[in-house]
Amino acid sequence: MRMLVVDAFADRPFTGNPAGVCLLADAADPEWMQRVAAEMKHSETAFVRPVAEGDADYELRWFTPVTEVALCGHATMAAAHALYETGAVASGRPIRFRTLESGVLTVTRDETGRLSMDFPACPPEPAGTVPEGLAEALGIPVVAVGRNVQNDLIVDVEDESALRRIAPDVRALAEIDARGVIVTAAAEGREHDFVSRFFAPRVLPGDAEDPVTGSAHCALAPHWARRLGRDTLTGRQASARGGDVHVALRGDRVVLTGAAVTVLDGELRV
């Protein structure tokens, strides 16, 4: 079967967030999908298969090297990019993905090749007190903390410079009750409205940092829209690879827009 590696939220290779994309003809065993994701070692590998029923065109599932997840933005973008690039879907046609827990997700491609994804918004609510050990695990002071229904913490820090300095204690961060930790601050320049970083030590190996996280922007979009009084914003995820995510809040939905680049196209033989 065909297997691709796509850099999502990227306008050139080796930036943004890489994802594996496995184009299935039929349903696959979840244990096998998990083994493939572990072999690929990307933060996410997407598995796509056509369906001819209901309101969807394809089934989409996402696996980290250690577990299946309920929602992944960059691997959804990678999957859509792969379908458009391989000719499985005509360029002007929307793709409707059926997912296990996140409903139907629609992706469109414009004439420039940019992809827009319609996702559920996950606005944070104030968490009250800062979780014990969080500031120490991040190594910088924490200004405020929110939590959303995905059990992500949204952590405001003083400024972009502080955010870029973070070198977390991964073991200590894994002790915090959260799926992931989204750290954010206002952007210092005019090109972006806000900056962020995302850490998920319970599901990601190594330094636990995800380069560019679409699902995190489902929380960041309403968070910064409230603060800045605008529904259309541009975020910069300030990881080593880095990537831009354009967000547009539409009621209880968020449209995430960015570019993607194929870096590998091959055949999976197992």
Short mmCIF file of C-alpha atoms in Angstrom, two decimals:
data_model
loop_
_atom_site.label_atom_id
_atom_site.label_comp_id
_atom_site.label_asym_id
_atom_site.label_seq_id
_atom_site.Cartn_x
_atom_site.Cartn_y
_atom_site.Cartn_z
CA MET A 1 0.00 0.00 0.00
CA ARG A 2 1.09 3.57 -0.59
CA MET A 3 2.79 5.41 2.26
CA LEU A 4 3.77 9.07 2.31
CA VAL A 5 5.51 11.44 4.70
CA VAL A 6 4.12 14.97 4.56
CA ASP A 7 5.34 18.10 6.33
CA ALA A 8 2.16 19.88 7.45
CA PHE A 9 1.86 23.59 8.25
CA ALA A 10 4.97 24.00 6.12
CA ASP A 11 5.80 25.83 2.90
CA ARG A 12 9.11 24.02 2.39
CA PRO A 13 10.55 20.62 3.36
CA PHE A 14 11.87 19.92 6.86
CA THR A 15 9.73 22.56 8.53
CA GLY A 16 6.29 22.30 10.07
CA ASN A 17 5.20 18.95 11.50
CA PRO A 18 5.90 15.66 9.68
CA ALA A 19 3.22 12.97 9.59
CA GLY A 20 3.05 9.55 8.04
CA VAL A 21 0.04 8.88 5.81
CA CYS A 22 -0.99 5.31 5.01
CA LEU A 23 -3.51 5.03 2.16
CA LEU A 24 -5.57 1.90 2.88
CA ALA A 25 -7.89 0.12 0.48
CA ASP A 26 -9.82 -1.66 3.26
CA ALA A 27 -10.22 -1.63 7.04
CA ALA A 28 -7.06 -2.50 8.99
CA ASP A 29 -6.46 -4.04 12.40
CA PRO A 30 -5.83 -1.31 15.03
CA GLU A 31 -2.93 -3.29 16.53
CA TRP A 32 -1.27 -3.37 13.11
CA MET A 33 -1.83 0.37 12.67
CA GLN A 34 -0.23 0.98 16.06
CA ARG A 35 2.82 -1.07 15.05
CA VAL A 36 3.16 0.90 11.82
CA ALA A 37 2.97 4.18 13.75
CA ALA A 38 5.64 2.95 16.16
CA GLU A 39 7.84 2.04 13.18
CA MET A 40 7.33 5.46 11.55
CA LYS A 41 8.21 7.29 14.79
CA HIS A 42 6.45 10.51 13.77
CA SER A 43 4.34 12.26 16.38
CA GLU A 44 1.33 11.07 14.34
CA THR A 45 0.64 8.63 11.52
CA ALA A 46 -2.70 8.91 9.72
CA PHE A 47 -4.56 5.93 8.28
CA VAL A 48 -7.07 6.72 5.54
CA ARG A 49 -9.51 4.41 3.77
CA PRO A 50 -12.42 5.21 1.43
CA VAL A 51 -15.99 4.77 2.69
CA ALA A 52 -19.13 4.98 0.59
CA GLU A 53 -21.74 5.65 3.22
CA GLY A 54 -23.38 8.52 5.09
CA ASP A 55 -21.82 11.97 5.08
CA ALA A 56 -18.16 11.03 4.69
CA ASP A 57 -15.76 10.13 1.87
CA TYR A 58 -12.95 8.59 3.94
CA GLU A 59 -12.38 7.13 7.36
CA LEU A 60 -9.47 8.71 9.20
CA ARG A 61 -7.62 7.48 12.30
CA TRP A 62 -4.50 8.87 13.98
CA PHE A 63 -1.82 7.03 15.97
CA THR A 64 1.20 8.32 17.87
CA PRO A 65 4.07 5.83 18.36
CA VAL A 66 2.34 4.68 21.57
CA THR A 67 -1.42 5.27 21.32
CA GLU A 68 -4.42 6.22 19.19
CA VAL A 69 -5.68 9.80 19.62
CA ALA A 70 -9.10 11.41 19.25
CA LEU A 71 -8.06 14.43 17.15
CA CYS A 72 -4.96 15.48 15.24
CA GLY A 73 -4.73 18.56 13.06
CA HIS A 74 -1.41 18.22 11.27
CA ALA A 75 -1.97 14.56 10.34
CA THR A 76 -5.43 15.46 9.00
CA MET A 77 -3.81 18.12 6.83
CA ALA A 78 -1.17 15.59 5.75
CA ALA A 79 -3.85 13.02 4.86
CA ALA A 80 -5.81 15.54 2.77
CA HIS A 81 -2.64 16.73 1.05
CA ALA A 82 -1.75 13.11 0.20
CA LEU A 83 -5.18 12.44 -1.31
CA TYR A 84 -5.04 15.59 -3.43
CA GLU A 85 -1.42 15.06 -4.50
CA THR A 86 -1.91 11.41 -5.51
CA GLY A 87 -5.00 12.29 -7.55
CA ALA A 88 -7.37 10.26 -5.37
CA VAL A 89 -9.44 13.44 -4.92
CA ALA A 90 -9.85 16.23 -7.46
CA SER A 91 -8.23 19.49 -6.37
CA GLY A 92 -11.43 21.53 -6.11
CA ARG A 93 -13.46 18.94 -4.23
CA PRO A 94 -13.84 19.00 -0.41
CA ILE A 95 -12.81 15.89 1.53
CA ARG A 96 -15.05 14.70 4.37
CA PHE A 97 -13.27 12.52 6.92
CA ARG A 98 -15.24 10.31 9.31
CA THR A 99 -13.46 9.97 12.66
CA LEU A 100 -14.08 7.82 15.72
CA GLU A 101 -14.54 10.63 18.26
CA SER A 102 -14.37 14.00 16.50
CA GLY A 103 -17.26 13.70 14.06
CA VAL A 104 -16.89 14.52 10.38
CA LEU A 105 -13.99 16.83 9.53
CA THR A 106 -14.01 18.66 6.20
CA VAL A 107 -10.87 19.81 4.38
CA THR A 108 -10.77 22.02 1.29
CA ARG A 109 -7.92 23.09 -0.98
CA ASP A 110 -7.73 26.48 -2.68
CA GLU A 111 -6.11 27.39 -5.99
CA THR A 112 -2.78 28.14 -4.28
CA GLY A 113 -2.66 24.69 -2.70
CA ARG A 114 -3.37 25.87 0.85
CA LEU A 115 -5.54 23.55 2.91
CA SER A 116 -8.35 24.64 5.25
CA MET A 117 -9.72 22.28 7.92
CA ASP A 118 -13.06 22.71 9.68
CA PHE A 119 -12.55 21.52 13.29
CA PRO A 120 -14.52 21.74 16.55
CA ALA A 121 -13.51 24.62 18.80
CA CYS A 122 -12.24 23.60 22.25
CA PRO A 123 -12.22 26.83 24.26
CA PRO A 124 -10.44 26.75 27.62
CA GLU A 125 -12.05 27.72 30.90
CA PRO A 126 -10.05 29.25 33.76
CA ALA A 127 -8.48 26.49 35.84
CA GLY A 128 -8.35 28.56 39.03
CA THR A 129 -5.11 27.68 40.72
CA VAL A 130 -1.95 26.79 38.81
CA PRO A 131 -1.38 23.00 39.04
CA GLU A 132 1.30 22.14 41.56
CA GLY A 133 4.69 21.68 39.92
CA LEU A 134 3.71 23.14 36.54
CA ALA A 135 5.88 26.26 36.67
CA GLU A 136 8.81 24.23 37.99
CA ALA A 137 8.40 21.63 35.20
CA LEU A 138 8.36 24.36 32.54
CA GLY A 139 11.18 26.29 34.18
CA ILE A 140 9.49 29.71 33.81
CA PRO A 141 6.81 31.67 35.71
CA VAL A 142 3.18 30.99 34.80
CA VAL A 143 0.75 33.93 34.43
CA ALA A 144 -2.56 32.01 34.11
CA VAL A 145 -3.88 28.53 33.31
CA GLY A 146 -7.02 27.28 31.56
CA ARG A 147 -8.26 23.78 30.78
CA ASN A 148 -10.48 22.53 27.94
CA VAL A 149 -12.64 19.46 27.32
CA GLN A 150 -9.69 17.63 25.75
CA ASN A 151 -7.94 17.94 29.12
CA ASP A 152 -5.30 20.22 27.63
CA LEU A 153 -3.84 22.93 29.82
CA ILE A 154 -3.55 26.36 28.17
CA VAL A 155 -0.72 28.14 29.96
CA ASP A 156 -0.15 31.87 29.55
CA VAL A 157 3.41 33.06 30.11
CA GLU A 158 4.83 36.55 30.29
CA ASP A 159 6.10 37.03 26.74
CA GLU A 160 7.43 35.39 23.59
CA SER A 161 11.02 35.48 24.81
CA ALA A 162 10.09 33.47 27.91
CA LEU A 163 8.15 30.98 25.80
CA ARG A 164 11.10 30.40 23.48
CA ARG A 165 13.40 29.73 26.45
CA ILE A 166 11.36 26.80 27.77
CA ALA A 167 13.34 23.58 28.19
CA PRO A 168 10.93 21.51 30.27
CA ASP A 169 11.62 18.76 32.75
CA VAL A 170 9.75 16.11 30.77
CA ARG A 171 9.40 13.66 33.66
CA ALA A 172 7.99 16.34 35.92
CA LEU A 173 5.67 17.59 33.18
CA ALA A 174 4.30 14.06 32.72
CA GLU A 175 3.13 14.15 36.34
CA ILE A 176 0.77 17.04 35.57
CA ASP A 177 -2.86 15.98 35.00
CA ALA A 178 -3.23 16.88 31.31
CA ARG A 179 -3.26 15.30 27.87
CA GLY A 180 -1.03 18.11 26.69
CA VAL A 181 0.36 21.44 27.83
CA ILE A 182 -0.16 24.39 25.45
CA VAL A 183 2.09 27.31 26.37
CA THR A 184 1.23 30.63 24.76
CA ALA A 185 2.06 34.34 24.72
CA ALA A 186 1.38 37.38 22.58
CA ALA A 187 3.64 37.62 19.53
CA GLU A 188 6.34 40.29 19.65
CA GLY A 189 6.26 41.16 15.94
CA ARG A 190 3.46 42.15 13.57
CA GLU A 191 3.55 39.05 11.40
CA HIS A 192 1.77 36.89 14.00
CA ASP A 193 -0.84 37.55 16.67
CA PHE A 194 0.26 34.91 19.17
CA VAL A 195 2.93 32.25 19.63
CA SER A 196 2.72 28.84 21.26
CA ARG A 197 4.49 25.58 22.05
CA PHE A 198 2.93 22.19 22.78
CA PHE A 199 4.21 19.44 25.06
CA ALA A 200 2.57 16.02 25.52
CA PRO A 201 4.92 13.81 27.58
CA ARG A 202 2.24 11.17 28.14
CA VAL A 203 1.82 10.38 24.42
CA LEU A 204 4.95 11.68 22.64
CA PRO A 205 8.43 10.19 23.02
CA GLY A 206 11.73 11.99 23.52
CA ASP A 207 11.49 15.67 24.42
CA ALA A 208 7.66 15.43 24.21
CA GLU A 209 7.36 18.57 22.06
CA ASP A 210 5.11 18.51 19.01
CA PRO A 211 6.45 20.82 16.27
CA VAL A 212 3.11 22.26 15.06
CA THR A 213 -0.19 21.16 16.61
CA GLY A 214 -3.48 21.75 14.82
CA SER A 215 -5.66 20.51 17.69
CA ALA A 216 -3.96 22.95 20.09
CA HIS A 217 -5.16 25.80 17.88
CA CYS A 218 -8.75 24.67 18.45
CA ALA A 219 -8.16 26.02 21.96
CA LEU A 220 -5.80 28.86 21.05
CA ALA A 221 -8.20 30.38 18.48
CA PRO A 222 -11.06 31.10 20.95
CA HIS A 223 -8.54 31.95 23.69
CA TRP A 224 -6.88 34.71 21.67
CA ALA A 225 -10.07 35.79 19.88
CA ARG A 226 -11.52 36.74 23.28
CA ARG A 227 -8.38 38.66 24.20
CA LEU A 228 -7.79 40.47 20.92
CA GLY A 229 -11.42 40.97 19.86
CA ARG A 230 -10.90 39.43 16.42
CA ASP A 231 -12.05 36.10 14.97
CA THR A 232 -9.31 35.81 12.32
CA LEU A 233 -5.76 35.42 13.63
CA THR A 234 -2.35 34.01 12.76
CA GLY A 235 -0.43 31.86 15.21
CA ARG A 236 3.20 30.81 15.16
CA GLN A 237 4.18 27.56 16.86
CA ALA A 238 7.70 28.35 18.01
CA SER A 239 9.27 24.89 18.02
CA ALA A 240 12.64 24.21 16.43
CA ARG A 241 10.95 23.34 13.11
CA GLY A 242 8.24 25.97 13.50
CA GLY A 243 5.08 26.59 11.53
CA ASP A 244 2.28 29.10 10.91
CA VAL A 245 -1.38 28.31 11.56
CA HIS A 246 -4.04 30.72 10.30
CA VAL A 247 -7.21 30.42 12.37
CA ALA A 248 -10.75 31.69 11.86
CA LEU A 249 -13.29 31.23 14.66
CA ARG A 250 -16.77 30.39 13.34
CA GLY A 251 -19.08 29.94 16.32
CA ASP A 252 -18.31 26.55 17.81
CA ARG A 253 -15.97 25.65 14.92
CA VAL A 254 -12.45 26.71 13.98
CA VAL A 255 -11.05 26.81 10.44
CA LEU A 256 -7.32 26.04 10.45
CA THR A 257 -5.40 26.94 7.29
CA GLY A 258 -1.85 26.18 6.17
CA ALA A 259 0.35 24.63 3.52
CA ALA A 260 1.88 21.14 3.25
CA VAL A 261 4.78 19.52 1.39
CA THR A 262 5.38 15.86 0.46
CA VAL A 263 8.88 14.71 1.43
CA LEU A 264 8.58 10.94 0.83
CA ASP A 265 6.32 8.79 -1.32
CA GLY A 266 6.76 5.02 -1.24
CA GLU A 267 5.30 1.57 -0.68
CA LEU A 268 4.60 -0.13 2.65
CA ARG A 269 5.29 -3.87 2.19
CA VAL A 270 3.93 -5.36 5.43
#
